[in-house]
CSV table of C-alpha atoms in Angstrom, one decimal:
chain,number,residue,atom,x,y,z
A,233,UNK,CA,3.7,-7.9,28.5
A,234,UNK,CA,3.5,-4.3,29.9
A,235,UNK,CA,0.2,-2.4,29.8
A,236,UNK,CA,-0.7,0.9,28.6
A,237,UNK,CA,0.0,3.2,30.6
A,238,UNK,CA,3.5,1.8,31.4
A,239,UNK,CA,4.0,1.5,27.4
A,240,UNK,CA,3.4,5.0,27.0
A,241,UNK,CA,4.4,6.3,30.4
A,242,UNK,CA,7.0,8.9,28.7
A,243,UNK,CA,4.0,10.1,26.2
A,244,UNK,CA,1.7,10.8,28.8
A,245,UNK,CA,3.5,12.1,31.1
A,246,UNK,CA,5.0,15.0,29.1
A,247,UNK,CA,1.2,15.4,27.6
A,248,UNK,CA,2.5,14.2,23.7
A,249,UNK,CA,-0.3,11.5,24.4
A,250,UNK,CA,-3.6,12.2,25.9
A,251,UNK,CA,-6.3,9.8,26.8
A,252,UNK,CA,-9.8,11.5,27.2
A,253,UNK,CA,-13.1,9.0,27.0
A,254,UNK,CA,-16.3,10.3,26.7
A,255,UNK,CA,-18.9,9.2,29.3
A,256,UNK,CA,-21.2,7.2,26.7
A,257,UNK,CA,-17.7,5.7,25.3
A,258,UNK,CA,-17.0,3.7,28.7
A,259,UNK,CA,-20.5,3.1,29.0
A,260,UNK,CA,-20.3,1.1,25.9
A,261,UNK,CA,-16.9,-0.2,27.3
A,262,UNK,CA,-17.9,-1.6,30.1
A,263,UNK,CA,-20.7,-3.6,28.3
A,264,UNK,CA,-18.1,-5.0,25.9
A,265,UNK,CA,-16.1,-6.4,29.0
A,266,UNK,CA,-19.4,-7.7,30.9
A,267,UNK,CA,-20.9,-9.6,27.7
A,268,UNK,CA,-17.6,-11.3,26.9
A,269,UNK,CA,-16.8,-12.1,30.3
A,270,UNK,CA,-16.3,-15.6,30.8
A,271,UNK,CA,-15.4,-18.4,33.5
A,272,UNK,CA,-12.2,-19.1,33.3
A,273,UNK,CA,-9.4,-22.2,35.5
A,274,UNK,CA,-6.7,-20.7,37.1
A,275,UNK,CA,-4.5,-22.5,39.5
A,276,UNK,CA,-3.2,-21.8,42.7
A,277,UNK,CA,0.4,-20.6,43.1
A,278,UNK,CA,1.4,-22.8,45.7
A,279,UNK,CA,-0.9,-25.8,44.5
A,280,UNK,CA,-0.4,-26.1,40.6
A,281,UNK,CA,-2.5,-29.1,39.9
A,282,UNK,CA,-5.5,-27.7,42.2
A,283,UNK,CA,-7.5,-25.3,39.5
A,284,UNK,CA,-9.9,-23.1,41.0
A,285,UNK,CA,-12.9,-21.7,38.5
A,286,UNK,CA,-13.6,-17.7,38.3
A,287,UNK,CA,-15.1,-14.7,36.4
A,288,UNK,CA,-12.5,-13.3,34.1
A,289,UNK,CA,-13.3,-9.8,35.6
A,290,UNK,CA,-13.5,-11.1,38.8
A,291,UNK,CA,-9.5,-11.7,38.9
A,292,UNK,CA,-8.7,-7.9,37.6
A,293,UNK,CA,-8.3,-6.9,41.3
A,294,UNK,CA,-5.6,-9.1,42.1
A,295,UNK,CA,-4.4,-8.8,38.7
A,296,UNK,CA,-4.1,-4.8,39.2
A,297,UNK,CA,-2.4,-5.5,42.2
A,298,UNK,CA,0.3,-7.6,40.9
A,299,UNK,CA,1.0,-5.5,37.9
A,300,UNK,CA,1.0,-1.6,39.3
A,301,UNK,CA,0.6,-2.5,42.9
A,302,UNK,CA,-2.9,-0.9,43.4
A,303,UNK,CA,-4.9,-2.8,46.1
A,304,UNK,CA,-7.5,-0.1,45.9
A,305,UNK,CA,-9.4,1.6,43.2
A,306,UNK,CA,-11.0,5.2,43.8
A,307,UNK,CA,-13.8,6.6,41.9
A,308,UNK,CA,-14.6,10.2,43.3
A,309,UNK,CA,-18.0,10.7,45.1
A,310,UNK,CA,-20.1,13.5,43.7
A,311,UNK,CA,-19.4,16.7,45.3
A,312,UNK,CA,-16.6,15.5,47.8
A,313,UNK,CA,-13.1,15.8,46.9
A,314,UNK,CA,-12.8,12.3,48.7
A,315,UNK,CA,-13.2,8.7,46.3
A,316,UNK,CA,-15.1,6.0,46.8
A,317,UNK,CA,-13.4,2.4,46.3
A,318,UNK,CA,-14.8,0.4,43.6
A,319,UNK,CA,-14.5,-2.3,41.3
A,320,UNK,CA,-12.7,-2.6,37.5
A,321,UNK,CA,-15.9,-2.2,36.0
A,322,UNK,CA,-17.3,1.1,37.8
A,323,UNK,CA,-13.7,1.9,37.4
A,324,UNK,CA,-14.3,1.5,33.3
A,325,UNK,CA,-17.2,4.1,33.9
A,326,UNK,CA,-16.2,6.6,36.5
A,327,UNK,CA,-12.6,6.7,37.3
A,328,UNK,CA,-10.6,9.7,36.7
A,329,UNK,CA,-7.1,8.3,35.3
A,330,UNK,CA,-8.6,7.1,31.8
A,331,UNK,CA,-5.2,4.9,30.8
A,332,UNK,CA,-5.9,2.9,33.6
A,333,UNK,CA,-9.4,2.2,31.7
A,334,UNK,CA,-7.2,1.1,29.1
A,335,UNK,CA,-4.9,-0.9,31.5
A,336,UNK,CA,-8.1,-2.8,32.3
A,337,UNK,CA,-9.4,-3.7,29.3
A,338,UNK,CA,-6.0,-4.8,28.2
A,339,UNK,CA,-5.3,-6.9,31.4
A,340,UNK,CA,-8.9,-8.3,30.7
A,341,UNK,CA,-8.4,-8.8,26.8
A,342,UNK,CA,-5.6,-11.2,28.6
A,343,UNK,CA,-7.8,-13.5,30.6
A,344,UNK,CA,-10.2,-14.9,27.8
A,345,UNK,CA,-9.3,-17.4,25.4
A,346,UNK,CA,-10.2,-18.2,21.6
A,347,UNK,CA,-13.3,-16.5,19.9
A,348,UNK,CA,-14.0,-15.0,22.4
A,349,UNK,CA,-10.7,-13.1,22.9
A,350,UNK,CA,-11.0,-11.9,19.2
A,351,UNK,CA,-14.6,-11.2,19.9
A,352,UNK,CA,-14.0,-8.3,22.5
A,353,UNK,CA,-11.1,-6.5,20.5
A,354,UNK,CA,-13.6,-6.5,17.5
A,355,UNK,CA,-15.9,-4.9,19.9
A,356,UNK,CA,-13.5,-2.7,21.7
A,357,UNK,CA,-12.4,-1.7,18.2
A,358,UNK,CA,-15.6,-1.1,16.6
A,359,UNK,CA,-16.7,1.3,20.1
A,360,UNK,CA,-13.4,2.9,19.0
A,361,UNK,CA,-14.1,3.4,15.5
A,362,UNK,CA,-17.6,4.4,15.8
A,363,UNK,CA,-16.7,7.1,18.6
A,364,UNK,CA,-14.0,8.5,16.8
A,365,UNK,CA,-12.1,7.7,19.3
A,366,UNK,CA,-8.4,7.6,17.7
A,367,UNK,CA,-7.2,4.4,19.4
A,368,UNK,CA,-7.1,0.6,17.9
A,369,UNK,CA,-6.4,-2.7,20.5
A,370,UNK,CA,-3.6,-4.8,18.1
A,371,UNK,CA,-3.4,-8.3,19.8
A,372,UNK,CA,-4.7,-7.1,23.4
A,373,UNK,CA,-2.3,-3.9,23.3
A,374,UNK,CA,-4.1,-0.7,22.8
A,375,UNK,CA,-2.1,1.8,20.2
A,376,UNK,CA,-2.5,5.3,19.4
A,377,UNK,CA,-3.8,5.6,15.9
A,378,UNK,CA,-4.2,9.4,15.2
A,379,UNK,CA,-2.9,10.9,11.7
A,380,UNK,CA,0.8,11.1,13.1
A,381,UNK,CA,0.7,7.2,14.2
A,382,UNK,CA,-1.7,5.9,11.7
A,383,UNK,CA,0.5,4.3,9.6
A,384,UNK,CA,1.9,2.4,12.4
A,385,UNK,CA,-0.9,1.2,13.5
A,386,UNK,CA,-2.0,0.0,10.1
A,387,UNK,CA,1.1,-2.5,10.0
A,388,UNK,CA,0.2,-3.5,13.4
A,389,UNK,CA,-3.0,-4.6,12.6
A,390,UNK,CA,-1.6,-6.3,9.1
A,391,UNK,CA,0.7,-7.8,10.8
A,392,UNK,CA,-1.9,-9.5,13.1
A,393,UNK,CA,-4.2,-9.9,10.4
A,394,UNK,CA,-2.5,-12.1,8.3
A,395,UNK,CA,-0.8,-14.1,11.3
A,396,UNK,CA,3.2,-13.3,11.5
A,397,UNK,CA,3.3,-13.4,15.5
A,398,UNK,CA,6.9,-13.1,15.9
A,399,UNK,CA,7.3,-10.2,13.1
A,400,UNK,CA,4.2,-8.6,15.2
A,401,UNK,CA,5.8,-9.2,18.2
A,402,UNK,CA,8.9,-7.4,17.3
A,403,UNK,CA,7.5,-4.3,15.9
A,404,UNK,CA,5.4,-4.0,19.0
A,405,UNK,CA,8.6,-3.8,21.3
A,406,UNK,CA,10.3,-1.6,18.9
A,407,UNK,CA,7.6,0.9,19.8
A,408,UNK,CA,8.0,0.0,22.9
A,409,UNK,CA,11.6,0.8,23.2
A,410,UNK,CA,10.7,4.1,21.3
A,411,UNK,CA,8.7,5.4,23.9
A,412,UNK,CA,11.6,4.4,26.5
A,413,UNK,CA,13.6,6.4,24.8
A,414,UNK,CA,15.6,3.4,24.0
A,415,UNK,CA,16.7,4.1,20.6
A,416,UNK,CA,19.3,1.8,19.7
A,417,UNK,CA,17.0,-1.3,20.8
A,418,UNK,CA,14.3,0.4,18.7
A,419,UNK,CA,16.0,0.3,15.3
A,420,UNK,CA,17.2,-3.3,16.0
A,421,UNK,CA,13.9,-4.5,16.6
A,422,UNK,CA,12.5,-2.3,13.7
A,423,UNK,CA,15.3,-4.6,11.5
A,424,UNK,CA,14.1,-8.1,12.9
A,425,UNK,CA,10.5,-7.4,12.5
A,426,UNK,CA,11.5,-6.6,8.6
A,427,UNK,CA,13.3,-9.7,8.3
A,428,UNK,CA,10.6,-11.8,10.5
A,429,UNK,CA,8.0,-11.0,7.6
A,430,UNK,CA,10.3,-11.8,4.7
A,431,UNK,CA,11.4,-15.3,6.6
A,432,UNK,CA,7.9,-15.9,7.1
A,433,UNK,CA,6.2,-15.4,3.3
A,434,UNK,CA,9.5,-17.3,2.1
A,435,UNK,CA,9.3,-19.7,4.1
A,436,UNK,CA,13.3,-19.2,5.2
A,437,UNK,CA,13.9,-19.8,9.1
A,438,UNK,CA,17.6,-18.7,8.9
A,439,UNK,CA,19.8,-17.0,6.6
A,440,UNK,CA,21.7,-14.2,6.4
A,441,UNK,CA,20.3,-10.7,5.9
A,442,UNK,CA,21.4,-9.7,2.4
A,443,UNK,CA,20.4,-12.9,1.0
A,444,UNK,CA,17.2,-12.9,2.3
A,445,UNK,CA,16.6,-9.4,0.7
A,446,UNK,CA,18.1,-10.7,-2.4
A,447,UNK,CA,15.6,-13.9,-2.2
A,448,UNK,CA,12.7,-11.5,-1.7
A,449,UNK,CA,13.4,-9.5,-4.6
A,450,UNK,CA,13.8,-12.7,-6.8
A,451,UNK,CA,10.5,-14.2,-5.3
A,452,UNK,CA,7.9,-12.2,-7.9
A,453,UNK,CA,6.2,-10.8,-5.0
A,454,UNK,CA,7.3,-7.4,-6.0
A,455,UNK,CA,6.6,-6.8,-9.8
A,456,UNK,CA,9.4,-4.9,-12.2
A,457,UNK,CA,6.6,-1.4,-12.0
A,458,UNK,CA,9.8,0.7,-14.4
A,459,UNK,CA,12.8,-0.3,-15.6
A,460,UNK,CA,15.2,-1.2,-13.0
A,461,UNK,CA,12.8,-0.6,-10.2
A,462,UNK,CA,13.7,-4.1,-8.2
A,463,UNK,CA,17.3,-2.8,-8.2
A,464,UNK,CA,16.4,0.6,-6.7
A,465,UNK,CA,13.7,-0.5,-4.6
A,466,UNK,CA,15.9,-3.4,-2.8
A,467,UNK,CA,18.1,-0.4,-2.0
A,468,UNK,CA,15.0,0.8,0.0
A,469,UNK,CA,14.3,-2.6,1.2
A,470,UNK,CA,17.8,-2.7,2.7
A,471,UNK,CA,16.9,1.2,4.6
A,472,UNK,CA,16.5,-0.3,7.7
A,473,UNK,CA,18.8,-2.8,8.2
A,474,UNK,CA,21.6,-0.2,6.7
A,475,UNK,CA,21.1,1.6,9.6
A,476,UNK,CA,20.8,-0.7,12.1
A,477,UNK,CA,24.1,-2.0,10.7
A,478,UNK,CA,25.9,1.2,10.3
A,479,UNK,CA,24.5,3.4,13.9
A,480,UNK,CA,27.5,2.7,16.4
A,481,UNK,CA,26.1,0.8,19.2
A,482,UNK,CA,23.6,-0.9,17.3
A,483,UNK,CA,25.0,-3.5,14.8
A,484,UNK,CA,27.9,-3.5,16.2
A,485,UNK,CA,30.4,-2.0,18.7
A,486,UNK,CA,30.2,1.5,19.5
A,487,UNK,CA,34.0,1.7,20.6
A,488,UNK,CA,35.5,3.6,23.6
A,489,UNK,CA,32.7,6.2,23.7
A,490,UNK,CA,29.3,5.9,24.0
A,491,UNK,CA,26.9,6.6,21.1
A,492,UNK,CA,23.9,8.5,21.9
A,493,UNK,CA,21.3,8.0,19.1
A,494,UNK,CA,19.3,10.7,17.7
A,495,UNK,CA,15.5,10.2,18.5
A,496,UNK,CA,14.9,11.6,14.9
A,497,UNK,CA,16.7,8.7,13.4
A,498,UNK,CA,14.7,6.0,15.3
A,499,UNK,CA,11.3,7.7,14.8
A,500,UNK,CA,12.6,7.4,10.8
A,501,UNK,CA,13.3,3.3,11.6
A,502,UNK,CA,10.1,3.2,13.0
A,503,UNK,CA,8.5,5.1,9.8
A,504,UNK,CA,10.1,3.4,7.3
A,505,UNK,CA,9.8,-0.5,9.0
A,506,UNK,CA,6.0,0.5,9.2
A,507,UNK,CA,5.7,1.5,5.4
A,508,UNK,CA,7.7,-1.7,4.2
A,509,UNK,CA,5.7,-3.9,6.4
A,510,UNK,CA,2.5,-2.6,4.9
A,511,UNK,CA,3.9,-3.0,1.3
A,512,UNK,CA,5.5,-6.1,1.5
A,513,UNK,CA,2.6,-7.8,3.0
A,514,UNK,CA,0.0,-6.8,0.3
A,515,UNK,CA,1.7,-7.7,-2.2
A,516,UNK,CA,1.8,-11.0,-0.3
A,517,UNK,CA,-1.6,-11.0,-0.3
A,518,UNK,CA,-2.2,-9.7,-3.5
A,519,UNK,CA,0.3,-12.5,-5.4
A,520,UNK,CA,-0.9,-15.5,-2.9
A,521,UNK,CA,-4.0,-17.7,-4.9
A,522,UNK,CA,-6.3,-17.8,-2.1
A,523,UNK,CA,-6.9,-21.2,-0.8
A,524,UNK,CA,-9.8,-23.1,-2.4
A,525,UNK,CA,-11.8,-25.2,-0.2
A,526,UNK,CA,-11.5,-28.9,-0.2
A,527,UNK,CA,-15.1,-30.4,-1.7
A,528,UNK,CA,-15.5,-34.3,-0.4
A,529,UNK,CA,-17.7,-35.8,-2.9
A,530,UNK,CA,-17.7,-39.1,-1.6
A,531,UNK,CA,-21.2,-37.9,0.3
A,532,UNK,CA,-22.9,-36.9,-3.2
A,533,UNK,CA,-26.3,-38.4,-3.7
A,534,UNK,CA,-25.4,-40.2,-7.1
A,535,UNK,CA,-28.7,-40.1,-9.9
């Protein structure tokens, strides 16, 4: 799993993405992470069965060191051009590079377990929210979510939502591989995340492609809106994986030359996997009955 500010190296470094936290913003941050800290077992590298017990926050130092190699955090000093070490936490509050903020809270998010995992993204998403701040954490990753990605993130957060982990997965590393400028994996992961959502609300674990958009289209999930509208919209359904199948390089072989993908065309993968996603899975929540709790009467005080 690669953090922020590797994820959207590219972005920031040409300036297309810009982090800027206000000082009341990482106040509120840096709460989040001390009142969902948590003792936590890890154990040692050359011992596995000897577990030694520690603060969660405690282990970002060594954590930042194994991931970007940083043995050393600097916040600057009040009128000297020189820094200061300190900790994660004063980082959170005073450091200058404001994705590595991000890198922490997403490297922390990763240490804690359960509820109280969930808990902090709530929290981290609800400081994000309320500062209109245009960022949302998506299973411990951090996502722009601005007017031009908004829609993206929105089928992030569904797809975590409603539990599809591996179609989630998927559409997180096609991102990924957009911002790498690695088109051709983008669109191919853009595919499999389609198909991962459609396997998962029918229940399929493997079969091939156009049958599985054919099975979806017969499931009722999608009503008939006009005349012939499942026939023209499995045509859209199809979108992705009809380019994924037809782009040289991608679906198949790209021959004796190498086949540079437009950016334009993976951005459009990207676009249209996010819009399908968000469709297909409200109307999979909107045709599922929701479950009805089981009701044990054998406890009922009989009169």
């Amino acid at each position: 799993m690669i953090t922020f500010s590797k994820r959207f190296a590219k972005a920031l470094k040409e300036k297309t993405l810009q982090v800027k936290i206000p000082g009341p913003v990482r106040n509120r941050l840096k709460k989040a992470v001390v009142d969902h800290d948590e003792v936590v077992r890890y154990s040692e590298p050359q011992n596995p069965t000897f577990y030694i017990e520690n603060w969660a926050s405690e282990m970002l130092p060594e954590i930042l060191e194994k991931e970007f190699g940083i043995t050393e955090l600097k916040c600057p000093i009040k009128g000297s051009r020189k820094g200061e070490s300190c900790t994660p936490l004063e980082y959170i509050v005073r450091g200058t590079r404001h994705q590595t903020t991000f890198d922490i809270l997403e490297l922390f998010y990763r240490e804690l377990y359960g509820d109280n995992r969930n808990n902090f993204q709530h929290a981290v998403n609800e400081i994000f929210e309320e500062s209109e701040l245009p960022f949302i954490m998506i299973d411990g990753d951090i996502f722009s979510s601005d007017l031009d990605n908004n829609i993206r993130a929105q089928s992030l957060k569904i797809l975590e939502t409603v539990g599809f982990e591996g179609a989630l997965a998927e559409f997180k590393q096609a991102q990924e591989y957009f911002s790498d400028d690695k088109y051709k994996e983008s669109i191919n992961y853009c595919n499999l995340s389609i198909e991962s959502v459609l396997k998962t609300i029918l229940k399929i674990s493997r079969e091939k492609p156009g049958k599985l958009f054919a099975e979806f289209i017969k499931s009722g999930y999608v009503p008939e809106y006009f005349d012939d509208f499942l026939k023209e919209f499995e045509h859209i359904l199809r979108s992705v994986a009809i380019i994924r199948n037809q782009v040289l390089g991608v679906g198949r072989g790209q021959g004796d030359s190498v086949n540079d993908v437009p950016k334009s065309l993976a951005d459009l993968s990207i676009d249209l996997s996010s819009v399908l996603i968000k469709f297909i899975i409200n109307r999979y929540l909107e045709s599922e009955p929701p479950q009805e709790e089981s009701f044990d009467s054998s406890n009922d005080i009989p009169f």
